[in-house]
Amino acid sequence: MRESGRRVGLILAELREMIKPGLETRQLDCYAEKRILELGGVPAFKGYNGYPASLCVSINEEIVHGIPSGRRLKEGDLVSLDFGVIYGGFYGDAAITVPVGEVSEEARRLIEVAERSFYQGLEYLKEGNHLSDISAAIQTEVEKAGFSVIRDFVGHGIGRELHEGPQIPNFGLPGHGPKLKKGMTLAIEPMITSGHYEVAILSDNWTAVTRDHSLAAHFEHSVAITESGVEILTANDKKWRP
Ligand code: MF3
Ligand code: CO
């Protein structure tokens, strides 16, 4: 899980550096795919339920599962990148949201709150806590900022499969669901909007958008509960060791 995770972390960090107005979203997908093959590993999303690319690129009101295309990024866009890898039989999955050039104050705040809510949730990732303690912490942080949490997509267990149990909603009351234990590996992924949480799916049958066209942001890491605490498996550890 560490080996797949650090590949995801490194490639997302490299993609972040590529973001600029004028870039076609398929150039990000091509780079991600080429890079993971180079590092040793397989893109996890390509072919998953028929998904046609290695990377999900979701712009502005697109929440998740945007399909890379000839569309070009433009100044002021908010772009979410979601990437998964299989290495040695284990999955890693993470997502970031990045501003394209100068973005609105609201867009900047949305990115910050998505990331902050993830770390608030992480505070509750401890043996003995209930799974929904994480959910409740994320929801509280997001709603405190005046934003909404998406209901139709959730975080998940991860390991030998991309999506394993348990589901991890980003909303709910604390004290419910399974008890957390050492050795669990989870993908925690708040998806939030500046408006209402209702979702629509575009005619490509993949791209999830906000029904009210409000902006969306997504932040995800694969994490583990270890003997010594929490480990973020998809962090970018900067120094690459083959
Ligand atoms: N990355 C999504 C998740 O976090 C899954 C995307 S699978 C795809 O669970 F096939 F839609 F790309
Ligand atoms: Co995920």
mmCIF file of C-alpha atoms and ligand atoms in Angstrom:
data_model
loop_
_atom_site.group_PDB
_atom_site.id
_atom_site.type_symbol
_atom_site.label_atom_id
_atom_site.label_comp_id
_atom_site.label_asym_id
_atom_site.label_seq_id
_atom_site.Cartn_x
_atom_site.Cartn_y
_atom_site.Cartn_z
ATOM 1 C CA MET A 1 0.000 0.000 0.000
ATOM 2 C CA ARG A 2 2.940 2.322 0.721
ATOM 3 C CA GLU A 3 4.461 1.564 -2.661
ATOM 4 C CA SER A 4 1.265 2.225 -4.615
ATOM 5 C CA GLY A 5 0.433 5.241 -2.437
ATOM 6 C CA ARG A 6 3.718 7.061 -2.907
ATOM 7 C CA ARG A 7 3.406 6.657 -6.660
ATOM 8 C CA VAL A 8 -0.007 8.324 -6.541
ATOM 9 C CA GLY A 9 1.350 11.110 -4.287
ATOM 10 C CA LEU A 10 4.324 11.847 -6.522
ATOM 11 C CA ILE A 11 2.340 11.854 -9.777
ATOM 12 C CA LEU A 12 -0.391 14.134 -8.389
ATOM 13 C CA ALA A 13 2.328 16.555 -7.207
ATOM 14 C CA GLU A 14 3.842 16.551 -10.703
ATOM 15 C CA LEU A 15 0.423 17.084 -12.318
ATOM 16 C CA ARG A 16 -0.210 20.036 -9.987
ATOM 17 C CA GLU A 17 2.925 21.723 -11.361
ATOM 18 C CA MET A 18 1.652 21.283 -14.924
ATOM 19 C CA ILE A 19 -1.632 23.135 -14.332
ATOM 20 C CA LYS A 20 -1.812 26.331 -16.392
ATOM 21 C CA PRO A 21 -4.260 28.085 -18.719
ATOM 22 C CA GLY A 22 -4.320 26.550 -22.208
ATOM 23 C CA LEU A 23 -3.426 22.987 -21.177
ATOM 24 C CA GLU A 24 -5.733 20.293 -22.597
ATOM 25 C CA THR A 25 -7.060 18.020 -19.873
ATOM 26 C CA ARG A 26 -6.026 14.966 -21.913
ATOM 27 C CA GLN A 27 -2.399 16.097 -21.628
ATOM 28 C CA LEU A 28 -2.696 15.561 -17.860
ATOM 29 C CA ASP A 29 -4.145 12.096 -18.442
ATOM 30 C CA CYS A 30 -1.368 11.157 -20.900
ATOM 31 C CA TYR A 31 1.293 12.345 -18.474
ATOM 32 C CA ALA A 32 -0.199 10.420 -15.537
ATOM 33 C CA GLU A 33 -0.420 7.215 -17.538
ATOM 34 C CA LYS A 34 3.081 7.492 -18.999
ATOM 35 C CA ARG A 35 4.549 8.310 -15.587
ATOM 36 C CA ILE A 36 2.978 5.406 -13.708
ATOM 37 C CA LEU A 37 4.121 2.925 -16.347
ATOM 38 C CA GLU A 38 7.613 4.428 -16.057
ATOM 39 C CA LEU A 39 7.637 4.112 -12.234
ATOM 40 C CA GLY A 40 6.309 0.566 -12.392
ATOM 41 C CA GLY A 41 2.618 0.330 -11.702
ATOM 42 C CA VAL A 42 -0.702 0.299 -13.488
ATOM 43 C CA PRO A 43 -3.345 3.031 -13.708
ATOM 44 C CA ALA A 44 -6.233 1.843 -11.539
ATOM 45 C CA PHE A 45 -9.142 3.736 -13.103
ATOM 46 C CA LYS A 46 -8.620 2.839 -16.772
ATOM 47 C CA GLY A 47 -11.216 0.207 -17.606
ATOM 48 C CA TYR A 48 -12.758 0.372 -14.116
ATOM 49 C CA ASN A 49 -16.474 -0.142 -14.873
ATOM 50 C CA GLY A 50 -15.523 0.968 -18.379
ATOM 51 C CA TYR A 51 -13.975 4.309 -17.349
ATOM 52 C CA PRO A 52 -11.984 5.403 -20.443
ATOM 53 C CA ALA A 53 -8.955 7.197 -18.917
ATOM 54 C CA SER A 54 -6.256 6.922 -16.243
ATOM 55 C CA LEU A 55 -7.063 10.215 -14.549
ATOM 56 C CA CYS A 56 -10.307 11.970 -13.595
ATOM 57 C CA VAL A 57 -10.245 15.711 -14.371
ATOM 58 C CA SER A 58 -13.262 17.628 -13.074
ATOM 59 C CA ILE A 59 -13.582 21.359 -13.734
ATOM 60 C CA ASN A 60 -15.633 23.951 -11.781
ATOM 61 C CA GLU A 61 -19.187 22.584 -11.279
ATOM 62 C CA GLU A 62 -17.920 19.082 -12.109
ATOM 63 C CA ILE A 63 -17.534 17.191 -8.837
ATOM 64 C CA VAL A 64 -15.862 13.901 -9.793
ATOM 65 C CA HIS A 65 -15.289 11.494 -12.726
ATOM 66 C CA GLY A 66 -14.701 14.165 -15.380
ATOM 67 C CA ILE A 67 -13.250 12.501 -18.500
ATOM 68 C CA PRO A 68 -10.068 14.076 -19.908
ATOM 69 C CA SER A 69 -10.564 15.563 -23.377
ATOM 70 C CA GLY A 70 -9.434 18.322 -25.710
ATOM 71 C CA ARG A 71 -10.985 20.885 -23.358
ATOM 72 C CA ARG A 72 -8.439 23.488 -22.336
ATOM 73 C CA LEU A 73 -8.007 24.830 -18.822
ATOM 74 C CA LYS A 74 -8.616 28.542 -18.527
ATOM 75 C CA GLU A 75 -7.638 31.212 -16.030
ATOM 76 C CA GLY A 76 -10.027 31.144 -13.075
ATOM 77 C CA ASP A 77 -10.986 27.443 -13.382
ATOM 78 C CA LEU A 78 -10.985 25.111 -10.407
ATOM 79 C CA VAL A 79 -9.670 21.687 -11.446
ATOM 80 C CA SER A 80 -9.884 18.444 -9.468
ATOM 81 C CA LEU A 81 -7.463 15.631 -10.302
ATOM 82 C CA ASP A 82 -8.224 12.133 -9.032
ATOM 83 C CA PHE A 83 -5.690 9.359 -9.639
ATOM 84 C CA GLY A 84 -5.401 5.698 -8.667
ATOM 85 C CA VAL A 85 -2.613 3.143 -9.033
ATOM 86 C CA ILE A 86 -2.196 -0.595 -8.636
ATOM 87 C CA TYR A 87 1.268 -1.739 -7.554
ATOM 88 C CA GLY A 88 2.114 -5.233 -6.363
ATOM 89 C CA GLY A 89 -1.563 -6.081 -6.182
ATOM 90 C CA PHE A 90 -2.485 -3.127 -3.948
ATOM 91 C CA TYR A 91 -4.336 0.084 -4.724
ATOM 92 C CA GLY A 92 -3.632 3.723 -3.926
ATOM 93 C CA ASP A 93 -6.173 6.509 -4.561
ATOM 94 C CA ALA A 94 -5.972 10.264 -3.963
ATOM 95 C CA ALA A 95 -7.339 13.554 -5.265
ATOM 96 C CA ILE A 96 -6.434 17.250 -5.160
ATOM 97 C CA THR A 97 -8.155 20.423 -6.334
ATOM 98 C CA VAL A 98 -5.967 23.072 -7.931
ATOM 99 C CA PRO A 99 -6.660 26.682 -9.017
ATOM 100 C CA VAL A 100 -5.850 27.619 -12.633
ATOM 101 C CA GLY A 101 -4.025 30.951 -12.385
ATOM 102 C CA GLU A 102 -5.959 33.550 -10.373
ATOM 103 C CA VAL A 103 -9.302 32.228 -9.098
ATOM 104 C CA SER A 104 -12.152 33.816 -7.147
ATOM 105 C CA GLU A 105 -11.982 34.206 -3.380
ATOM 106 C CA GLU A 106 -14.831 31.681 -3.109
ATOM 107 C CA ALA A 107 -12.929 29.102 -5.195
ATOM 108 C CA ARG A 108 -9.821 29.525 -3.053
ATOM 109 C CA ARG A 109 -11.846 29.104 0.106
ATOM 110 C CA LEU A 110 -13.588 26.015 -1.271
ATOM 111 C CA ILE A 111 -10.228 24.326 -1.946
ATOM 112 C CA GLU A 112 -8.997 25.214 1.547
ATOM 113 C CA VAL A 113 -12.129 23.948 3.254
ATOM 114 C CA ALA A 114 -12.091 20.631 1.338
ATOM 115 C CA GLU A 115 -8.515 20.032 2.470
ATOM 116 C CA ARG A 116 -9.106 21.246 6.018
ATOM 117 C CA SER A 117 -12.193 19.042 6.405
ATOM 118 C CA PHE A 118 -10.107 16.021 5.387
ATOM 119 C CA TYR A 119 -7.593 16.777 8.158
ATOM 120 C CA GLN A 120 -10.420 17.355 10.656
ATOM 121 C CA GLY A 121 -11.777 13.913 9.768
ATOM 122 C CA LEU A 122 -8.298 12.437 10.139
ATOM 123 C CA GLU A 123 -8.194 13.587 13.778
ATOM 124 C CA TYR A 124 -10.759 10.871 14.489
ATOM 125 C CA LEU A 125 -8.924 8.073 12.689
ATOM 126 C CA LYS A 126 -7.968 6.145 15.822
ATOM 127 C CA GLU A 127 -8.458 2.617 17.042
ATOM 128 C CA GLY A 128 -11.650 2.419 19.089
ATOM 129 C CA ASN A 129 -13.398 5.366 17.406
ATOM 130 C CA HIS A 130 -16.433 4.773 15.232
ATOM 131 C CA LEU A 131 -16.192 5.259 11.481
ATOM 132 C CA SER A 132 -18.867 7.956 11.461
ATOM 133 C CA ASP A 133 -16.801 10.089 13.855
ATOM 134 C CA ILE A 134 -14.725 10.894 10.745
ATOM 135 C CA SER A 135 -17.860 11.625 8.689
ATOM 136 C CA ALA A 136 -19.310 13.955 11.305
ATOM 137 C CA ALA A 137 -16.046 15.895 11.705
ATOM 138 C CA ILE A 138 -15.828 16.469 7.944
ATOM 139 C CA GLN A 139 -19.451 17.616 7.686
ATOM 140 C CA THR A 140 -19.106 19.991 10.639
ATOM 141 C CA GLU A 141 -16.006 21.659 9.165
ATOM 142 C CA VAL A 142 -17.590 22.061 5.718
ATOM 143 C CA GLU A 143 -20.935 23.406 6.943
ATOM 144 C CA LYS A 144 -19.208 25.765 9.390
ATOM 145 C CA ALA A 145 -17.700 27.423 6.311
ATOM 146 C CA GLY A 146 -21.148 27.727 4.684
ATOM 147 C CA PHE A 147 -20.528 24.984 2.103
ATOM 148 C CA SER A 148 -22.282 21.633 1.479
ATOM 149 C CA VAL A 149 -21.108 18.048 1.494
ATOM 150 C CA ILE A 150 -21.960 15.778 -1.453
ATOM 151 C CA ARG A 151 -24.108 12.801 -0.389
ATOM 152 C CA ASP A 152 -24.085 10.683 -3.553
ATOM 153 C CA PHE A 153 -20.370 9.814 -3.435
ATOM 154 C CA VAL A 154 -18.443 8.559 -0.424
ATOM 155 C CA GLY A 155 -15.006 7.441 0.728
ATOM 156 C CA HIS A 156 -14.203 3.745 1.011
ATOM 157 C CA GLY A 157 -11.985 0.993 2.262
ATOM 158 C CA ILE A 158 -9.045 0.328 -0.094
ATOM 159 C CA GLY A 159 -6.538 -2.518 -0.429
ATOM 160 C CA ARG A 160 -6.548 -5.368 -2.903
ATOM 161 C CA GLU A 161 -9.572 -3.658 -4.484
ATOM 162 C CA LEU A 162 -10.092 0.031 -5.282
ATOM 163 C CA HIS A 163 -13.418 0.172 -3.489
ATOM 164 C CA GLU A 164 -13.750 -2.043 -0.410
ATOM 165 C CA GLY A 165 -16.035 -1.761 2.570
ATOM 166 C CA PRO A 166 -16.775 0.181 4.613
ATOM 167 C CA GLN A 167 -18.298 3.148 2.801
ATOM 168 C CA ILE A 168 -17.210 6.432 4.387
ATOM 169 C CA PRO A 169 -19.838 9.152 3.973
ATOM 170 C CA ASN A 170 -18.694 12.736 4.477
ATOM 171 C CA PHE A 171 -21.758 13.467 6.604
ATOM 172 C CA GLY A 172 -23.630 11.900 9.499
ATOM 173 C CA LEU A 173 -23.804 11.733 13.261
ATOM 174 C CA PRO A 174 -20.807 10.511 15.281
ATOM 175 C CA GLY A 175 -20.775 7.172 17.116
ATOM 176 C CA HIS A 176 -22.053 4.937 14.319
ATOM 177 C CA GLY A 177 -20.652 2.325 11.957
ATOM 178 C CA PRO A 178 -17.793 -0.110 12.497
ATOM 179 C CA LYS A 179 -15.118 0.510 15.127
ATOM 180 C CA LEU A 180 -11.748 1.527 13.739
ATOM 181 C CA LYS A 181 -8.840 -0.881 14.150
ATOM 182 C CA LYS A 182 -5.102 -0.950 13.486
ATOM 183 C CA GLY A 183 -4.316 -2.271 10.034
ATOM 184 C CA MET A 184 -7.320 -0.671 8.358
ATOM 185 C CA THR A 185 -6.616 1.188 5.115
ATOM 186 C CA LEU A 186 -9.190 3.752 4.007
ATOM 187 C CA ALA A 187 -9.648 6.340 1.259
ATOM 188 C CA ILE A 188 -11.138 9.429 2.883
ATOM 189 C CA GLU A 189 -12.417 11.909 0.320
ATOM 190 C CA PRO A 190 -14.558 14.944 1.067
ATOM 191 C CA MET A 191 -16.362 16.283 -2.016
ATOM 192 C CA ILE A 192 -17.906 19.675 -1.306
ATOM 193 C CA THR A 193 -19.771 22.458 -3.091
ATOM 194 C CA SER A 194 -20.343 26.157 -2.609
ATOM 195 C CA GLY A 195 -24.093 25.595 -3.199
ATOM 196 C CA HIS A 196 -26.492 22.700 -2.859
ATOM 197 C CA TYR A 197 -25.343 19.067 -2.677
ATOM 198 C CA GLU A 198 -27.690 17.719 -5.356
ATOM 199 C CA VAL A 199 -25.871 15.915 -8.180
ATOM 200 C CA ALA A 200 -26.570 15.315 -11.879
ATOM 201 C CA ILE A 201 -24.694 12.992 -14.252
ATOM 202 C CA LEU A 202 -23.825 14.326 -17.720
ATOM 203 C CA SER A 203 -24.715 12.417 -20.901
ATOM 204 C CA ASP A 204 -21.223 10.855 -21.005
ATOM 205 C CA ASN A 205 -22.599 8.747 -18.111
ATOM 206 C CA TRP A 206 -19.587 9.616 -15.919
ATOM 207 C CA THR A 207 -19.183 13.296 -15.161
ATOM 208 C CA ALA A 208 -20.949 14.194 -11.906
ATOM 209 C CA VAL A 209 -21.906 17.885 -11.661
ATOM 210 C CA THR A 210 -23.719 20.028 -9.116
ATOM 211 C CA ARG A 211 -27.351 20.451 -10.181
ATOM 212 C CA ASP A 212 -27.231 24.149 -9.313
ATOM 213 C CA HIS A 213 -23.870 24.587 -11.163
ATOM 214 C CA SER A 214 -22.141 25.687 -7.974
ATOM 215 C CA LEU A 215 -18.384 25.081 -7.720
ATOM 216 C CA ALA A 216 -17.077 21.784 -6.370
ATOM 217 C CA ALA A 217 -13.804 20.689 -4.735
ATOM 218 C CA HIS A 218 -12.443 17.239 -3.885
ATOM 219 C CA PHE A 219 -9.580 16.209 -1.600
ATOM 220 C CA GLU A 220 -8.584 12.599 -0.983
ATOM 221 C CA HIS A 221 -5.817 10.498 0.530
ATOM 222 C CA SER A 222 -5.457 6.784 1.140
ATOM 223 C CA VAL A 223 -4.538 6.382 4.818
ATOM 224 C CA ALA A 224 -3.657 3.576 7.228
ATOM 225 C CA ILE A 225 -4.112 3.097 10.969
ATOM 226 C CA THR A 226 -0.742 1.739 12.106
ATOM 227 C CA GLU A 227 0.902 0.756 15.388
ATOM 228 C CA SER A 228 2.286 4.284 15.700
ATOM 229 C CA GLY A 229 -0.804 6.237 14.596
ATOM 230 C CA VAL A 230 -2.003 7.403 11.206
ATOM 231 C CA GLU A 231 -0.004 7.150 8.004
ATOM 232 C CA ILE A 232 -0.943 9.075 4.857
ATOM 233 C CA LEU A 233 -0.064 6.535 2.184
ATOM 234 C CA THR A 234 -0.551 8.867 -0.794
ATOM 235 C CA ALA A 235 1.519 11.791 0.563
ATOM 236 C CA ASN A 236 4.240 13.131 -1.736
ATOM 237 C CA ASP A 237 7.465 12.253 0.071
ATOM 238 C CA LYS A 238 9.474 14.324 -2.489
ATOM 239 C CA LYS A 239 12.620 12.183 -2.658
ATOM 240 C CA TRP A 240 11.881 9.410 -5.107
ATOM 241 C CA ARG A 241 13.532 6.057 -4.351
ATOM 242 C CA PRO A 242 13.051 3.463 -7.106
HETATM 243 N N1 MF3 B 1 -11.301 7.967 -7.641
HETATM 244 C C1 MF3 B 1 -12.633 7.539 -7.414
HETATM 245 C C2 MF3 B 1 -12.687 7.262 -5.941
HETATM 246 O O1 MF3 B 1 -12.047 8.001 -5.284
HETATM 247 C C3 MF3 B 1 -12.905 6.366 -8.278
HETATM 248 C C4 MF3 B 1 -12.793 6.706 -9.689
HETATM 249 S S1 MF3 B 1 -12.959 5.303 -10.568
HETATM 250 C C5 MF3 B 1 -13.259 5.834 -12.115
HETATM 251 O O2 MF3 B 1 -13.261 6.388 -5.404
HETATM 252 F F1 MF3 B 1 -13.303 4.781 -12.814
HETATM 253 F F2 MF3 B 1 -14.355 6.509 -12.125
HETATM 254 F F3 MF3 B 1 -12.311 6.595 -12.472
HETATM 255 CO CO CO B 2 -11.532 7.080 -3.716
#
